[in-house]
Coordinates of C-alpha atoms in Angstrom, one line a residue:
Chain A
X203 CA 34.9 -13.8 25.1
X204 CA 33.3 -15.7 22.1
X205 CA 30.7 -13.4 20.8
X206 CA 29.1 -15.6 18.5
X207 CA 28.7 -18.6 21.3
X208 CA 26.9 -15.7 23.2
X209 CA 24.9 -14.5 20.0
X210 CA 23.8 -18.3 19.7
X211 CA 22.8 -18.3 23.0
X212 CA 20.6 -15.1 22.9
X213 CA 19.1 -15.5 20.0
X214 CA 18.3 -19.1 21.0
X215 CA 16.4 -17.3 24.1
X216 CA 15.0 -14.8 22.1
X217 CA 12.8 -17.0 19.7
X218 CA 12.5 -19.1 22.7
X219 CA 10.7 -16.5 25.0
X220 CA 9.2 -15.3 21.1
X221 CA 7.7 -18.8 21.3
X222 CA 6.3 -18.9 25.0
X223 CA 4.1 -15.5 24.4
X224 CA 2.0 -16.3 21.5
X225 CA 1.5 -19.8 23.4
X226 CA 0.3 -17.6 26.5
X227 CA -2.2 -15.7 24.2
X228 CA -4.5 -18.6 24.2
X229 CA -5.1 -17.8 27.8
X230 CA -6.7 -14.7 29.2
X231 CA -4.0 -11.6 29.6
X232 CA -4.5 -9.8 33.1
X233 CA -3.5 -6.3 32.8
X234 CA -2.9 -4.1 35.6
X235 CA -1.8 -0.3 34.8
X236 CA 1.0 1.8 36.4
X237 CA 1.1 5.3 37.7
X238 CA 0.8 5.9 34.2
X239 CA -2.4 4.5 32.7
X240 CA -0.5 5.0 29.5
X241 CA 1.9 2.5 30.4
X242 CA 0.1 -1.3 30.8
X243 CA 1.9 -3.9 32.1
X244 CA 0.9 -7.4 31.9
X245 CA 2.0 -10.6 33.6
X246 CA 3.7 -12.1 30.5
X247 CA 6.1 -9.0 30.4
X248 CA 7.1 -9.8 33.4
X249 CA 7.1 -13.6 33.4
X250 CA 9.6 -13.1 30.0
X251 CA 11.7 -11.0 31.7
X252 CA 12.5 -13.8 34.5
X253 CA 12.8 -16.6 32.0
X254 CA 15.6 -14.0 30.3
X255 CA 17.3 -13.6 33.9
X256 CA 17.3 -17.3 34.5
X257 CA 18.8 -18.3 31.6
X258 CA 21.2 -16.0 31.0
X259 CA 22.4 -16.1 34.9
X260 CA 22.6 -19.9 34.3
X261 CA 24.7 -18.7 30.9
X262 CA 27.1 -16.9 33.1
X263 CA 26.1 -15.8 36.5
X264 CA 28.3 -12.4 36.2
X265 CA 26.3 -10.7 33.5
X266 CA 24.9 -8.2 34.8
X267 CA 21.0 -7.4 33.5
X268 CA 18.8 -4.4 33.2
X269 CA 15.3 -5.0 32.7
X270 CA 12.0 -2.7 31.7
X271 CA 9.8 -4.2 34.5
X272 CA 13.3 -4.5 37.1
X273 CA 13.3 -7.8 38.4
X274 CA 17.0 -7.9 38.0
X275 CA 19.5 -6.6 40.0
X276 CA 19.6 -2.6 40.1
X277 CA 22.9 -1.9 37.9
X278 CA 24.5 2.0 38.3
X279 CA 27.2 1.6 35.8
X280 CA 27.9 -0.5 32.1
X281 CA 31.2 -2.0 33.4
X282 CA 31.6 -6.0 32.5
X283 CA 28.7 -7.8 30.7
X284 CA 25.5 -6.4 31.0
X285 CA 22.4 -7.3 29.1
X286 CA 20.0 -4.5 28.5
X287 CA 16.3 -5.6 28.0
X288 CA 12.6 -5.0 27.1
X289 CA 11.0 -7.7 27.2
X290 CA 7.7 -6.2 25.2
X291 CA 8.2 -3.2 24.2
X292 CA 4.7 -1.8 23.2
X293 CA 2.5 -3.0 25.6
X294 CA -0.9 -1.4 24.6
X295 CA -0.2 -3.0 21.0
X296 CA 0.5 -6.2 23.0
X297 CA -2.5 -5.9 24.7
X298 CA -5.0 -4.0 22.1
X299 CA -3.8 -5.2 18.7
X300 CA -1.8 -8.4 19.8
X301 CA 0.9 -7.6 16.8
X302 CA 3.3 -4.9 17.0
X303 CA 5.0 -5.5 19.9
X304 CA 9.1 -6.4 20.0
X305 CA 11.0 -8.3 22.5
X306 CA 14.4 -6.5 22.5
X307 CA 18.1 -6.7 23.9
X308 CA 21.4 -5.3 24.0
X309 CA 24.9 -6.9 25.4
X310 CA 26.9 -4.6 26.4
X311 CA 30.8 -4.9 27.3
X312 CA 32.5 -2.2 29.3
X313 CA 29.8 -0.3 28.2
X314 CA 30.5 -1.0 24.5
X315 CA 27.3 -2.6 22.0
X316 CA 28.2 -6.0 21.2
X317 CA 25.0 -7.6 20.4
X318 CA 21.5 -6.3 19.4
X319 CA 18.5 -8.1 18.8
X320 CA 14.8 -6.9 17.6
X321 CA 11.9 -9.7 17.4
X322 CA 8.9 -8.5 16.3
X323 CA 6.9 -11.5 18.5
X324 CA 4.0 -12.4 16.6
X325 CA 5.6 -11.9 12.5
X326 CA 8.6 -14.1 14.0
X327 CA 10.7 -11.7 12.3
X328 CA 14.3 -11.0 14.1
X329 CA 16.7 -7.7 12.8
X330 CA 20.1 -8.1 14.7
X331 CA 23.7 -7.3 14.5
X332 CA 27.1 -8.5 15.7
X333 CA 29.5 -5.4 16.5
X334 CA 31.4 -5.1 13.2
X335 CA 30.2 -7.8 11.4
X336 CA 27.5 -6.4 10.1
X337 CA 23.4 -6.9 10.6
X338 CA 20.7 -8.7 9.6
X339 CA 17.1 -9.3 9.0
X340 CA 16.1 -13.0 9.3
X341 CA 18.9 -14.6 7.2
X342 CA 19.3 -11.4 4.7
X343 CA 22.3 -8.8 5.3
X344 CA 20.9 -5.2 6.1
X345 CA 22.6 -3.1 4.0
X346 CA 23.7 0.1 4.7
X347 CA 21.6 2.8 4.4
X348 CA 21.1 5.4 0.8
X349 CA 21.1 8.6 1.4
X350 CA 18.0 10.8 0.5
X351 CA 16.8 14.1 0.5
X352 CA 14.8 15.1 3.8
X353 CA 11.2 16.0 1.6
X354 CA 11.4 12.4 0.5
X355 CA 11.8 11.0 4.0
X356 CA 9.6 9.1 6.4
X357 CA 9.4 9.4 9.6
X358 CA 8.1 8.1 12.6
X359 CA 7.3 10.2 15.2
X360 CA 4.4 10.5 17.8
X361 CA 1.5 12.7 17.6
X362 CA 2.1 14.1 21.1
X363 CA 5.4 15.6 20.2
X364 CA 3.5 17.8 17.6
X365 CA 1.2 19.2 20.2
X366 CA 2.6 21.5 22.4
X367 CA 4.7 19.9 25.1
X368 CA 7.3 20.4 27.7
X369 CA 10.3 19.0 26.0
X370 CA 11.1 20.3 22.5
X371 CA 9.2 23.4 20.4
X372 CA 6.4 22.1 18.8
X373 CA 6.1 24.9 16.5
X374 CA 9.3 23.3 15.0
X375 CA 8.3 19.8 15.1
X376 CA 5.3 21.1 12.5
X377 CA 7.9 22.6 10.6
X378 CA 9.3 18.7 9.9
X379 CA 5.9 17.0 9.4
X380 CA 5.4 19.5 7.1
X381 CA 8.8 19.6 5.3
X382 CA 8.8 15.7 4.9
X383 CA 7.1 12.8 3.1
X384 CA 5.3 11.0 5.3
X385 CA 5.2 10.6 9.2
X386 CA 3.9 7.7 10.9
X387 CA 3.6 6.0 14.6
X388 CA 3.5 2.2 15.4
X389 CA 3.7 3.1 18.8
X390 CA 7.1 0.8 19.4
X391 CA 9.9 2.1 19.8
X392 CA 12.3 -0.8 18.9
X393 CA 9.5 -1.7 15.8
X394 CA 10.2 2.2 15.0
X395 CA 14.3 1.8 15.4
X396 CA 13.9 -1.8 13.4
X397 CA 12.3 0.7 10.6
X398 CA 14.9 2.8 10.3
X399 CA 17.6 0.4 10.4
X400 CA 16.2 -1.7 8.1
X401 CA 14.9 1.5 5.8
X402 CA 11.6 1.4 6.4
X403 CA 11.2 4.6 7.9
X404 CA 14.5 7.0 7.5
X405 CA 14.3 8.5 11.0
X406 CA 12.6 8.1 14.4
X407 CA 12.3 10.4 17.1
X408 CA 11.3 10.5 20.8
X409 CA 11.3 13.0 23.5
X410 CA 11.4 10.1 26.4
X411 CA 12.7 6.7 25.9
X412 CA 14.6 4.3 28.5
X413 CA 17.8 2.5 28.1
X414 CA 15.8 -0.8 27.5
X415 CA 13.9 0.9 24.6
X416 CA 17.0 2.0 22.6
X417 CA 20.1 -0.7 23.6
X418 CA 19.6 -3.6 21.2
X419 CA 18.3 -1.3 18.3
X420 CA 21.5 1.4 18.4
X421 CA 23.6 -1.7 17.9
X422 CA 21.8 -2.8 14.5
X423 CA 22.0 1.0 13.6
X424 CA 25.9 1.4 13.7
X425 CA 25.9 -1.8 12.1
X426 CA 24.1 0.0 8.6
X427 CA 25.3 3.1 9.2
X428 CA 22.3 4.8 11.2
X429 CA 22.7 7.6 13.4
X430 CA 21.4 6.9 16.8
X431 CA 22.1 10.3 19.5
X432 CA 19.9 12.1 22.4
X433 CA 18.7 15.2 21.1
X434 CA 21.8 17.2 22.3
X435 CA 23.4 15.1 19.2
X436 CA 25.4 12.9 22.0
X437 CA 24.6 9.5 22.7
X438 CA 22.3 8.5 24.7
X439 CA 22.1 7.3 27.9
X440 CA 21.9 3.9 28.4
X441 CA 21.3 4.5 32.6
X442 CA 18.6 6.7 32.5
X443 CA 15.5 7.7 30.7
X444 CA 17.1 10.4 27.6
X445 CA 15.4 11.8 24.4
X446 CA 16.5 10.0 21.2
X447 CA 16.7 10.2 17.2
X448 CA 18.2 7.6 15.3
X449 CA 18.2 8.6 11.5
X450 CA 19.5 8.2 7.9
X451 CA 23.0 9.9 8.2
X452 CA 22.4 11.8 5.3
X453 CA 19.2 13.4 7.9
X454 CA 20.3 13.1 11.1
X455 CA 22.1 16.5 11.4
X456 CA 19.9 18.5 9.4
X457 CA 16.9 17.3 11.5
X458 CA 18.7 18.4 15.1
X459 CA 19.9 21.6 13.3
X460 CA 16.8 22.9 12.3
X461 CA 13.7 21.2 13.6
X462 CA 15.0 20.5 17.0
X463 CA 14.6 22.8 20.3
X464 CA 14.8 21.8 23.5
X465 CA 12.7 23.5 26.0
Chain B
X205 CA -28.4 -11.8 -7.3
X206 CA -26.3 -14.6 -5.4
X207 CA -24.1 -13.1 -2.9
X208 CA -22.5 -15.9 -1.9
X209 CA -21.6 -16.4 -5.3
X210 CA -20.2 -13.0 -5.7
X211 CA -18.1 -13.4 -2.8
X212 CA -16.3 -16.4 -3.9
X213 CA -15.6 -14.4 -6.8
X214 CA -14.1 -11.5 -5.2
X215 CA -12.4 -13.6 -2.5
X216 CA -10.6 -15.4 -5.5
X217 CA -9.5 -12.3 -7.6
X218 CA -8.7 -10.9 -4.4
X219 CA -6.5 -13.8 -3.4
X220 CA -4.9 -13.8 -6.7
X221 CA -4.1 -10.2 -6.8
X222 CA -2.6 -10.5 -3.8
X223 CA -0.3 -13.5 -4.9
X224 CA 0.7 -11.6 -8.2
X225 CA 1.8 -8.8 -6.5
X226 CA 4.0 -10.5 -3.9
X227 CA 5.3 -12.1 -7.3
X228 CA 6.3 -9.1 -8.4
X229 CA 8.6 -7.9 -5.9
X230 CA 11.6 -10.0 -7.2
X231 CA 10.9 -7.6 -10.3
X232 CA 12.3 -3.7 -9.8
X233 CA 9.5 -1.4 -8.8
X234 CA 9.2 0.9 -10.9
X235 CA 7.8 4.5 -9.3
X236 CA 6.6 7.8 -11.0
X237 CA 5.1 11.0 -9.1
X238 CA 2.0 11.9 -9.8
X239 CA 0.8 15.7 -9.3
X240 CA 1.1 15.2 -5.4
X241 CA 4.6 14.0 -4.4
X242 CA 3.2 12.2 -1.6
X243 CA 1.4 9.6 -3.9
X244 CA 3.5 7.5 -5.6
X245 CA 2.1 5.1 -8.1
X246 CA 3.3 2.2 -9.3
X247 CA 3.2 0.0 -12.6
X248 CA 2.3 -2.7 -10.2
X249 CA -0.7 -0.7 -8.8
X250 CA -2.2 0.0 -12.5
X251 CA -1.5 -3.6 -13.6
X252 CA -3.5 -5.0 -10.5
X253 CA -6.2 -3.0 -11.5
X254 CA -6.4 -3.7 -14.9
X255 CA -6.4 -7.4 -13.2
X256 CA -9.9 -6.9 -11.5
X257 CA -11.1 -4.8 -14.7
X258 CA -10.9 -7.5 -16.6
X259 CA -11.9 -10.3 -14.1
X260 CA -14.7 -8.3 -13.5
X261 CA -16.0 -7.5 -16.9
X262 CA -15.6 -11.5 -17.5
X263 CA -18.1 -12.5 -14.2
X264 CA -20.6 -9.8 -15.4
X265 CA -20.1 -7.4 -18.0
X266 CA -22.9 -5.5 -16.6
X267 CA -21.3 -4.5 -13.5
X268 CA -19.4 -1.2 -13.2
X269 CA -16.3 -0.2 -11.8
X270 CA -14.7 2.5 -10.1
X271 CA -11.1 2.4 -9.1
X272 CA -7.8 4.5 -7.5
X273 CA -6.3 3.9 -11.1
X274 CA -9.3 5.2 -13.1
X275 CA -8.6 2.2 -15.6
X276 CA -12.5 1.8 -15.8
X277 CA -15.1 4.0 -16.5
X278 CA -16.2 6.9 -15.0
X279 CA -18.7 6.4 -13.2
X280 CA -21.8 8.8 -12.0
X281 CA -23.9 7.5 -9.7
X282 CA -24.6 4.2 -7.9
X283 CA -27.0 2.9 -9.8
X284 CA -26.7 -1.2 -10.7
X285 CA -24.0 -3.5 -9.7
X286 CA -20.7 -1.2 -9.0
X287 CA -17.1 -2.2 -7.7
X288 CA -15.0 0.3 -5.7
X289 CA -11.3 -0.7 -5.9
X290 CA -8.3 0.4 -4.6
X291 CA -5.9 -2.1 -6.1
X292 CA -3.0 -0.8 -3.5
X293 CA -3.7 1.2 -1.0
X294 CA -0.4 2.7 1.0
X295 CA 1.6 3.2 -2.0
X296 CA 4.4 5.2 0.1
X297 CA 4.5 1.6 2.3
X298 CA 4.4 -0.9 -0.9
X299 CA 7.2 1.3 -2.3
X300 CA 9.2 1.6 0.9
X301 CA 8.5 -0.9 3.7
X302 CA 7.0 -3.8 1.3
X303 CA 4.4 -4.3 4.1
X304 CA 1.1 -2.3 5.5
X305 CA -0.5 -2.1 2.0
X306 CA -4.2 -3.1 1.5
X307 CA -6.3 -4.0 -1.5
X308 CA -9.5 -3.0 -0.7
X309 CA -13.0 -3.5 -2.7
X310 CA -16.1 -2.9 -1.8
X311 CA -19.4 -4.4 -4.0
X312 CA -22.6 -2.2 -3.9
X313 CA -25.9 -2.5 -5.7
X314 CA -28.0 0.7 -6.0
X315 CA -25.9 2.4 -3.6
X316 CA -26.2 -0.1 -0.7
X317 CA -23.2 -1.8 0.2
X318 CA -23.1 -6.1 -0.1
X319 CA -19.4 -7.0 0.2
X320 CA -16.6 -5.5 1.8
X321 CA -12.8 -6.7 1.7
X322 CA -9.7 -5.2 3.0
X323 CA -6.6 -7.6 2.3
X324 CA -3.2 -6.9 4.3
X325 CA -1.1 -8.3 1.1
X326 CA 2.0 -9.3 2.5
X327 CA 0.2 -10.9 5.5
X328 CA -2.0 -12.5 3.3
X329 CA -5.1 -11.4 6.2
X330 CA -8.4 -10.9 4.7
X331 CA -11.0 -9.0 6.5
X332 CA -14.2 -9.0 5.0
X333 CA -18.4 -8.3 5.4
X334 CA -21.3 -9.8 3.8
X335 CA -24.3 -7.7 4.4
X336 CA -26.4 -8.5 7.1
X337 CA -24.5 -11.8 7.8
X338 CA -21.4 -10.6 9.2
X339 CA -18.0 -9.9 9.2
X340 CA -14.9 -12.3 9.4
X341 CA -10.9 -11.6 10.2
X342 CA -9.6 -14.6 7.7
X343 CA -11.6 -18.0 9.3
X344 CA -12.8 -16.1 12.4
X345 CA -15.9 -14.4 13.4
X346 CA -15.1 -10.2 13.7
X347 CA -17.0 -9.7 17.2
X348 CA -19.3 -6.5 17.5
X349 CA -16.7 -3.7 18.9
X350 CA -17.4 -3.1 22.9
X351 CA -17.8 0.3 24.3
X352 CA -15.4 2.1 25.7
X353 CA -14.7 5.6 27.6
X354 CA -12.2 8.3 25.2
X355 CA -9.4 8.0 27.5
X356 CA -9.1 4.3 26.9
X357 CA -9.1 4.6 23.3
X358 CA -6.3 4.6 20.8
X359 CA -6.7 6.5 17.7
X360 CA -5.2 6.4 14.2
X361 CA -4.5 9.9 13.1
X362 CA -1.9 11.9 10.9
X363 CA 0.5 14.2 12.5
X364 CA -1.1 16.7 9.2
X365 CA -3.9 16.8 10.9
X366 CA -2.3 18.3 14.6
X367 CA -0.7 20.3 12.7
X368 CA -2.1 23.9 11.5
X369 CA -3.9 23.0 8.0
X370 CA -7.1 24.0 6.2
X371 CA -9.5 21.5 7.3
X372 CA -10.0 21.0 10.3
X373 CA -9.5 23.6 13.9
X374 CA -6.0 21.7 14.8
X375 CA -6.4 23.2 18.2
X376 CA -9.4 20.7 18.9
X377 CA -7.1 18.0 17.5
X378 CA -4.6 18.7 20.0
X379 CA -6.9 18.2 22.8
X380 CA -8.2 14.8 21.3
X381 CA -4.8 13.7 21.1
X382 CA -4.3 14.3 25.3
X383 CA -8.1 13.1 25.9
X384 CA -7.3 9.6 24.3
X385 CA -4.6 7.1 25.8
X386 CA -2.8 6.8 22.8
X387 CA -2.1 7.9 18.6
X388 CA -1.0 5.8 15.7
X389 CA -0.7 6.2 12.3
X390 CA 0.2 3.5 9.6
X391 CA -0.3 5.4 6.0
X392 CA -2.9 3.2 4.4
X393 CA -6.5 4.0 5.3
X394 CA -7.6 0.8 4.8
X395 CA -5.1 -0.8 7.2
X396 CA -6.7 1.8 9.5
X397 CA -10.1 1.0 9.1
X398 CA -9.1 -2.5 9.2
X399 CA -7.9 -2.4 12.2
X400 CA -11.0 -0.3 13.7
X401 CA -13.4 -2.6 12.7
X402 CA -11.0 -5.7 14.2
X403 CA -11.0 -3.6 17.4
X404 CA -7.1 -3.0 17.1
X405 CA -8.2 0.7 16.9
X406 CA -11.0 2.6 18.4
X407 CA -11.3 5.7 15.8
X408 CA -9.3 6.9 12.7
X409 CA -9.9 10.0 11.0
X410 CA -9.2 11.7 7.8
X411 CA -9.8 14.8 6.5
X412 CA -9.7 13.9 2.6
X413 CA -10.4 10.4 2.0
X414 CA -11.6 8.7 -1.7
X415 CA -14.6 6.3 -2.3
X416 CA -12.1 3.6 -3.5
X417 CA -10.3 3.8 0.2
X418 CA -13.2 3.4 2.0
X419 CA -16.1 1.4 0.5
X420 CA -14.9 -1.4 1.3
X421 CA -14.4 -0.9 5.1
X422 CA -17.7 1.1 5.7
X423 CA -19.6 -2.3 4.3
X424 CA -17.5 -4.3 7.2
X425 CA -17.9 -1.7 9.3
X426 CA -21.9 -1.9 9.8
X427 CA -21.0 -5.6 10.3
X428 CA -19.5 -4.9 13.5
X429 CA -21.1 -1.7 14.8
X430 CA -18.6 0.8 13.9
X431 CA -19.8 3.8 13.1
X432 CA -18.4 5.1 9.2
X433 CA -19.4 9.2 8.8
X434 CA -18.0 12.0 7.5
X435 CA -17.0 14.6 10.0
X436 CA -20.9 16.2 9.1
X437 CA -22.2 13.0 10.4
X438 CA -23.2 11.6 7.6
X439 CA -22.1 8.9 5.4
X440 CA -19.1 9.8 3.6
X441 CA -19.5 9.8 -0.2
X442 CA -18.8 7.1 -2.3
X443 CA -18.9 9.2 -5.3
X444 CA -16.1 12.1 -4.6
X445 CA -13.2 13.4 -2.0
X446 CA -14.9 13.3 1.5
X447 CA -13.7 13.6 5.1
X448 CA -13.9 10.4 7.3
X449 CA -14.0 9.1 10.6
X450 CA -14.9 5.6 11.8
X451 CA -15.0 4.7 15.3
X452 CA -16.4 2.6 18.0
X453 CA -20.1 3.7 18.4
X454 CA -19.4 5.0 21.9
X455 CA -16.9 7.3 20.8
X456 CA -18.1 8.5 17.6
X457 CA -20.7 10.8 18.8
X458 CA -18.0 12.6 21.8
X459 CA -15.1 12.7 19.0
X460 CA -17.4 14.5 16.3
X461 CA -19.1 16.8 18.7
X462 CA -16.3 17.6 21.3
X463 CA -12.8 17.6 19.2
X464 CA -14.0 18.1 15.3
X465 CA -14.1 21.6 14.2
X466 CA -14.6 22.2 10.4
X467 CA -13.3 25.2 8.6

């Protein structure tokens, strides 16, 4: 398999799909909402997410694809080439703030992260990585990440998690906003994960993300050194919705240790 | 007094600051603490506004300033022709993710506010009022903001704030964050009132905010509707530490009322 044929390939789809949604913003969005109001879905997600199926099934019709909005073939395990992909993630940025939403993807082989790819749409701005040779931001190396103390840290985490919910304690999750820098929420999980990776924020954290959320961006992190787990300090699934950190390594533990409880 | 005059002026020092300090990141930034840890200042930052001092006091030595980096006078009241700069504000950002910092300036005479700009630096986006004429994102018109129930809304907040602090009942809070469809938080008050007054956002709200981070957004803000207050209702002060909240005007009202609880 010649990985960097296949990273030309996706990364030529990438900017190309990059391309065909801020062209389709000069026509009126239609938004429709799920079960969950929170959760908007628009036709241009789902129009991207068949142009990615056609090409890459036209690349090589036995990749297998997993896609947010499902118009691909149902998959149950990571064996051979699968693609995993959002095509916008952060749809109410999409739709609200037009900015702020990513297109991301993750090949997989045999259940192993080959390639990963974050494109923040409207800055044009790609962070990706090639397993074991390293990642990038635009044409500039990422580098791997400095350690830092947790009180100087920021991180991005959503407000919801510090109210009291039914996944982790929030009496500890007040414990961390307190205990670091800065928190903030973009409300995108791969623009969060491109953060980290990239050192913009030193740790992100969610109590409910998908496979298509997290599969391109855990690629960059082991790439720079990142540490990208569920909650249990495992990885996380990439077949099911799981909870997820990724973090500076010199954080990562300290963080599940001590300001993490699952309910 | 010639407004449109003034404007030019501030649009080109704006501009120009904004150039200089882009400049400046192939230089080492260098960072020092002040009292509180969580605001870092930077030679940049004082340099900047040493750049509008003196551009200032050149276009009209008359005119008085007030800014972050109390390089100009004191000043006491509102009387005359006075500037309100924040030369950079989301230091933590600047420092860290080299994006989401603001310059932000606001030009009042006898108290009433005449031009308002809020400058995303590394974007190079200018939002920006001119009393009773309007308000402008870059070349384009800024529409009035249209109304909209709390559970459509999306609302800039800081995870302090949900948590357990001195200001404000955090247990109100708490329900405003599961009223509204969704939180964000960007760490630069002017990015947030930015992107209120653009529609981007429906609310933000702060419980200690300076004159320098919001005059320049209320003046934009009566541009477009959006309602600037302090969590009393009335107009925040331009002249010391206040609380904030902007918002679309149909939510203002049921956020203040409902979910705002002094102590």
């Amino acid at each position: 398999m010649d990985l960097r044929e296949i990273d030309q390939f996706a990364k030529d789809i990438i900017f190309e799909a990059g391309k065909r949604i801020r062209d389709a913003f000069s026509y009126d969005i239609k938004v429709e909402t799920k079960a969950d109001a929170n959760d908007l879905v628009t036709n241009i997600d789902r129009e991207t997410e068949l142009f990615f199926i056609d090409k890459i099934k036209a690349f090589n019709p036995n990749h297998k694809i997993l896609g947010e909005e499902g118009m691909g073939e149902g998959i149950e395990s990571l064996d051979g080439s699968v693609w995993i992909i959002d095509p916008i993630d952060g749809t109410m940025n999409f739709v609200k703030q037009h900015r702020h939403f990513m297109i991301t993807i993750g090949f997989f082989v045999d259940g192993i992260g080959k390639l990963g790819y974050i494109l923040d749409v409207m800055r044009e701005d790609l962070f990706y990585a090639i397993e074991g040779e390293g990642a990038w931001y635009n044409d500039s190396p990422l580098r791997r990440l400095n350690p830092l103390p947790l009180e100087e840290a920021v991180i991005g985490i959503n407000a919801s998690w510090i109210a009291p919910n039914r996944r982790v304690n929030h009496e500890k999750m007040i414990e961390l906003v307190h205990k670091v820098r800065g928190t903030r929420s973009y409300g995108s999980a791969a623009m969060e994960i491109a953060f980290v990776v990239s050192g913009k924020l030193d740790a992100y954290i969610s109590m409910r993300l998908s496979p298509w959320d997290i599969g391109g961006g855990t690629i960059i992190a082991k790439e720079v050194g990142a540490i990208a787990t569920n909650l249990k300090g495992e990885p996380s699934s990439l077949l099911a919705q799981d909870t997820f950190i990724i973090a500076n390594p010199s954080i990562h533990q300290e963080i599940l240790k001590n300001y993490i409880e699952e309910k």
